[in-house]
Amino acid sequence: MFFSLMNIRSILMVLSLGISSFIGKTMYDAGEFKSIHSHFDGRCTSVYGLNGPEDITILDNGIALISADDRWKTLEGIPVQGKIFSYDLNDPLPQLVNMTQDIEFEFHPHGISTYQNKDGEIRLFAVNHTSNGNTIEAFVFQDDRLMHLETISDPLLISPNDLVMLDRDRFYVTNDHGTRTSFGKMSEEYLQLSLANILFYDGENFHIAMEGLSYPNGINKSLNGDTIYVSESIGKTISICSRDSENNTLILEKEIYLDSGLDNIELDKKGNLWIGSHPKALAFLRHAKDPEELSPSQVIRLSIKGNGDHISKEVYMNMGDELSGSSVASVYNNMLLIGAVFEDHFLLCHLGE
């Protein structure tokens, strides 16, 4: 009896130590123990008039396109129609313009991407999360509005997050999870399972382009289109991939560890990557449940050299009082726009010299 009790106590102690170690590792990996010091070499103003400006991309002419959806309302079970706004950075007094006010279907945009052909036609594709499933919505610019072209759907769109267009029809899209159920997704996140993937759409069908990823989030391409960049939020890395010329699968060439919950990727005119990021993942999860809970915001600029070397710089960091849960950083000239997953505003910042 004595030995049985001792064995039980030993087992319970081992289990307790194992659980404590798992919790501690999870908190450490999520950045819970990081010291956050707010800084930015410039000035920022808040732009209101929208909810959930999760993704922002800027056209060559200085028109910013902003994917916005009130995700708190969706979580409350009372979803409202999402929107895509334009915001002219060349206008001394820019105004938000709803580009999707004419659409009549359910619209909750997430990641967006654009492509402009030689004739000047601009197409925009958007990830859309509806009550009936996930889709990709295709639009074309027409008279300062986005005219809907088609809805693209497929069972492979398990959990689409962001996409990057290669031309007017083809694109890559990230599935940030590999499972469909809430329990499965939670298991992927807390156990840091690499079950997610990237899809390639050839204009007619989807194909798996890359597998074994840990929450692939943002995706973009190099200025010449030969290289694909992917951010992994749980993996905390930027994956640099080449494209197979025959089947468009992605080949991992290099990983850059940046120790943060990386979100969307945008490029400036020099080819530098600008990444909106969540330095404290658990703080972001608390913020997602309660607007009063602040989540630090971070912007990282990543410069990749021709010889494969890279330089990363933290351009912006804030405790979350200026903007909580930053998800994207997009640059035009000396202006930096920082968006967020849930907030009712984005930041228009002017970079210091």
mmCIF file with all atom_site columns, N, CA and C in Angstrom, residues 136-161:
data_model
loop_
_atom_site.group_PDB
_atom_site.id
_atom_site.type_symbol
_atom_site.label_atom_id
_atom_site.label_alt_id
_atom_site.label_comp_id
_atom_site.label_asym_id
_atom_site.label_entity_id
_atom_site.label_seq_id
_atom_site.pdbx_PDB_ins_code
_atom_site.Cartn_x
_atom_site.Cartn_y
_atom_site.Cartn_z
_atom_site.occupancy
_atom_site.B_iso_or_equiv
_atom_site.pdbx_formal_charge
_atom_site.auth_seq_id
_atom_site.auth_comp_id
_atom_site.auth_asym_id
_atom_site.auth_atom_id
_atom_site.pdbx_PDB_model_num
ATOM 1  N N  . ILE A 1 136 ? -13.028 33.099 -52.384 1.00 0.00 ? 136 ILE A N  1
ATOM 2  C CA . ILE A 1 136 ? -12.206 34.190 -52.903 1.00 0.00 ? 136 ILE A CA 1
ATOM 3  C C  . ILE A 1 136 ? -13.102 35.005 -53.828 1.00 0.00 ? 136 ILE A C  1
ATOM 4  N N  . GLU A 1 137 ? -13.170 36.310 -53.590 1.00 0.00 ? 137 GLU A N  1
ATOM 5  C CA . GLU A 1 137 ? -13.999 37.189 -54.416 1.00 0.00 ? 137 GLU A CA 1
ATOM 6  C C  . GLU A 1 137 ? -13.102 37.990 -55.357 1.00 0.00 ? 137 GLU A C  1
ATOM 7  N N  . ALA A 1 138 ? -13.458 37.983 -56.635 1.00 0.00 ? 138 ALA A N  1
ATOM 8  C CA . ALA A 1 138 ? -12.685 38.691 -57.660 1.00 0.00 ? 138 ALA A CA 1
ATOM 9  C C  . ALA A 1 138 ? -13.414 39.965 -58.066 1.00 0.00 ? 138 ALA A C  1
ATOM 10 N N  . PHE A 1 139 ? -12.665 41.073 -58.090 1.00 0.00 ? 139 PHE A N  1
ATOM 11 C CA . PHE A 1 139 ? -13.216 42.375 -58.466 1.00 0.00 ? 139 PHE A CA 1
ATOM 12 C C  . PHE A 1 139 ? -12.340 43.022 -59.528 1.00 0.00 ? 139 PHE A C  1
ATOM 13 N N  . VAL A 1 140 ? -12.918 43.995 -60.238 1.00 0.00 ? 140 VAL A N  1
ATOM 14 C CA . VAL A 1 140 ? -12.159 44.847 -61.138 1.00 0.00 ? 140 VAL A CA 1
ATOM 15 C C  . VAL A 1 140 ? -12.537 46.291 -60.841 1.00 0.00 ? 140 VAL A C  1
ATOM 16 N N  . PHE A 1 141 ? -11.552 47.193 -60.917 1.00 0.00 ? 141 PHE A N  1
ATOM 17 C CA . PHE A 1 141 ? -11.821 48.611 -60.706 1.00 0.00 ? 141 PHE A CA 1
ATOM 18 C C  . PHE A 1 141 ? -12.626 49.162 -61.875 1.00 0.00 ? 141 PHE A C  1
ATOM 19 N N  . GLN A 1 142 ? -13.673 49.905 -61.543 1.00 0.00 ? 142 GLN A N  1
ATOM 20 C CA . GLN A 1 142 ? -14.491 50.533 -62.578 1.00 0.00 ? 142 GLN A CA 1
ATOM 21 C C  . GLN A 1 142 ? -15.166 51.769 -61.988 1.00 0.00 ? 142 GLN A C  1
ATOM 22 N N  . ASP A 1 143 ? -14.795 52.943 -62.518 1.00 0.00 ? 143 ASP A N  1
ATOM 23 C CA . ASP A 1 143 ? -15.405 54.207 -62.084 1.00 0.00 ? 143 ASP A CA 1
ATOM 24 C C  . ASP A 1 143 ? -15.325 54.384 -60.568 1.00 0.00 ? 143 ASP A C  1
ATOM 25 N N  . ASP A 1 144 ? -14.126 54.234 -60.028 1.00 0.00 ? 144 ASP A N  1
ATOM 26 C CA . ASP A 1 144 ? -13.888 54.428 -58.596 1.00 0.00 ? 144 ASP A CA 1
ATOM 27 C C  . ASP A 1 144 ? -14.706 53.478 -57.728 1.00 0.00 ? 144 ASP A C  1
ATOM 28 N N  . ARG A 1 145 ? -15.070 52.341 -58.271 1.00 0.00 ? 145 ARG A N  1
ATOM 29 C CA . ARG A 1 145 ? -15.774 51.310 -57.520 1.00 0.00 ? 145 ARG A CA 1
ATOM 30 C C  . ARG A 1 145 ? -15.145 49.959 -57.851 1.00 0.00 ? 145 ARG A C  1
ATOM 31 N N  . LEU A 1 146 ? -15.419 48.981 -57.021 1.00 0.00 ? 146 LEU A N  1
ATOM 32 C CA . LEU A 1 146 ? -15.011 47.616 -57.312 1.00 0.00 ? 146 LEU A CA 1
ATOM 33 C C  . LEU A 1 146 ? -16.213 46.852 -57.838 1.00 0.00 ? 146 LEU A C  1
ATOM 34 N N  . MET A 1 147 ? -16.129 46.421 -59.087 1.00 0.00 ? 147 MET A N  1
ATOM 35 C CA . MET A 1 147 ? -17.204 45.645 -59.694 1.00 0.00 ? 147 MET A CA 1
ATOM 36 C C  . MET A 1 147 ? -16.899 44.162 -59.513 1.00 0.00 ? 147 MET A C  1
ATOM 37 N N  . HIS A 1 148 ? -17.850 43.436 -58.983 1.00 0.00 ? 148 HIS A N  1
ATOM 38 C CA . HIS A 1 148 ? -17.646 42.019 -58.706 1.00 0.00 ? 148 HIS A CA 1
ATOM 39 C C  . HIS A 1 148 ? -17.654 41.202 -59.993 1.00 0.00 ? 148 HIS A C  1
ATOM 40 N N  . LEU A 1 149 ? -16.650 40.329 -60.117 1.00 0.00 ? 149 LEU A N  1
ATOM 41 C CA . LEU A 1 149 ? -16.522 39.495 -61.308 1.00 0.00 ? 149 LEU A CA 1
ATOM 42 C C  . LEU A 1 149 ? -16.988 38.068 -61.068 1.00 0.00 ? 149 LEU A C  1
ATOM 43 N N  . GLU A 1 150 ? -16.487 37.463 -60.003 1.00 0.00 ? 150 GLU A N  1
ATOM 44 C CA . GLU A 1 150 ? -16.844 36.072 -59.744 1.00 0.00 ? 150 GLU A CA 1
ATOM 45 C C  . GLU A 1 150 ? -16.500 35.685 -58.312 1.00 0.00 ? 150 GLU A C  1
ATOM 46 N N  . THR A 1 151 ? -17.112 34.595 -57.877 1.00 0.00 ? 151 THR A N  1
ATOM 47 C CA . THR A 1 151 ? -16.808 33.969 -56.590 1.00 0.00 ? 151 THR A CA 1
ATOM 48 C C  . THR A 1 151 ? -16.109 32.651 -56.852 1.00 0.00 ? 151 THR A C  1
ATOM 49 N N  . ILE A 1 152 ? -14.967 32.451 -56.208 1.00 0.00 ? 152 ILE A N  1
ATOM 50 C CA . ILE A 1 152 ? -14.184 31.228 -56.374 1.00 0.00 ? 152 ILE A CA 1
ATOM 51 C C  . ILE A 1 152 ? -14.255 30.442 -55.068 1.00 0.00 ? 152 ILE A C  1
ATOM 52 N N  . SER A 1 153 ? -14.693 29.203 -55.151 1.00 0.00 ? 153 SER A N  1
ATOM 53 C CA . SER A 1 153 ? -14.810 28.374 -53.949 1.00 0.00 ? 153 SER A CA 1
ATOM 54 C C  . SER A 1 153 ? -14.259 26.983 -54.224 1.00 0.00 ? 153 SER A C  1
ATOM 55 N N  . ASP A 1 154 ? -13.858 26.309 -53.145 1.00 0.00 ? 154 ASP A N  1
ATOM 56 C CA . ASP A 1 154 ? -13.303 24.967 -53.273 1.00 0.00 ? 154 ASP A CA 1
ATOM 57 C C  . ASP A 1 154 ? -13.171 24.362 -51.873 1.00 0.00 ? 154 ASP A C  1
ATOM 58 N N  . PRO A 1 155 ? -13.368 23.052 -51.715 1.00 0.00 ? 155 PRO A N  1
ATOM 59 C CA . PRO A 1 155 ? -13.190 22.420 -50.403 1.00 0.00 ? 155 PRO A CA 1
ATOM 60 C C  . PRO A 1 155 ? -11.787 22.585 -49.824 1.00 0.00 ? 155 PRO A C  1
ATOM 61 N N  . LEU A 1 156 ? -10.795 22.839 -50.666 1.00 0.00 ? 156 LEU A N  1
ATOM 62 C CA . LEU A 1 156 ? -9.430  23.026 -50.172 1.00 0.00 ? 156 LEU A CA 1
ATOM 63 C C  . LEU A 1 156 ? -9.253  24.344 -49.420 1.00 0.00 ? 156 LEU A C  1
ATOM 64 N N  . LEU A 1 157 ? -10.203 25.262 -49.574 1.00 0.00 ? 157 LEU A N  1
ATOM 65 C CA . LEU A 1 157 ? -10.137 26.531 -48.838 1.00 0.00 ? 157 LEU A CA 1
ATOM 66 C C  . LEU A 1 157 ? -10.618 26.293 -47.410 1.00 0.00 ? 157 LEU A C  1
ATOM 67 N N  . ILE A 1 158 ? -9.769  25.654 -46.626 1.00 0.00 ? 158 ILE A N  1
ATOM 68 C CA . ILE A 1 158 ? -10.127 25.270 -45.259 1.00 0.00 ? 158 ILE A CA 1
ATOM 69 C C  . ILE A 1 158 ? -10.176 26.482 -44.337 1.00 0.00 ? 158 ILE A C  1
ATOM 70 N N  . SER A 1 159 ? -9.120  27.279 -44.376 1.00 0.00 ? 159 SER A N  1
ATOM 71 C CA . SER A 1 159 ? -9.014  28.427 -43.479 1.00 0.00 ? 159 SER A CA 1
ATOM 72 C C  . SER A 1 159 ? -8.162  29.508 -44.143 1.00 0.00 ? 159 SER A C  1
ATOM 73 N N  . PRO A 1 160 ? -8.637  30.057 -45.266 1.00 0.00 ? 160 PRO A N  1
ATOM 74 C CA . PRO A 1 160 ? -7.820  31.025 -46.008 1.00 0.00 ? 160 PRO A CA 1
ATOM 75 C C  . PRO A 1 160 ? -7.600  32.307 -45.227 1.00 0.00 ? 160 PRO A C  1
ATOM 76 N N  . ASN A 1 161 ? -6.413  32.853 -45.371 1.00 0.00 ? 161 ASN A N  1
ATOM 77 C CA . ASN A 1 161 ? -6.048  34.056 -44.632 1.00 0.00 ? 161 ASN A CA 1
ATOM 78 C C  . ASN A 1 161 ? -5.642  35.187 -45.569 1.00 0.00 ? 161 ASN A C  1
#
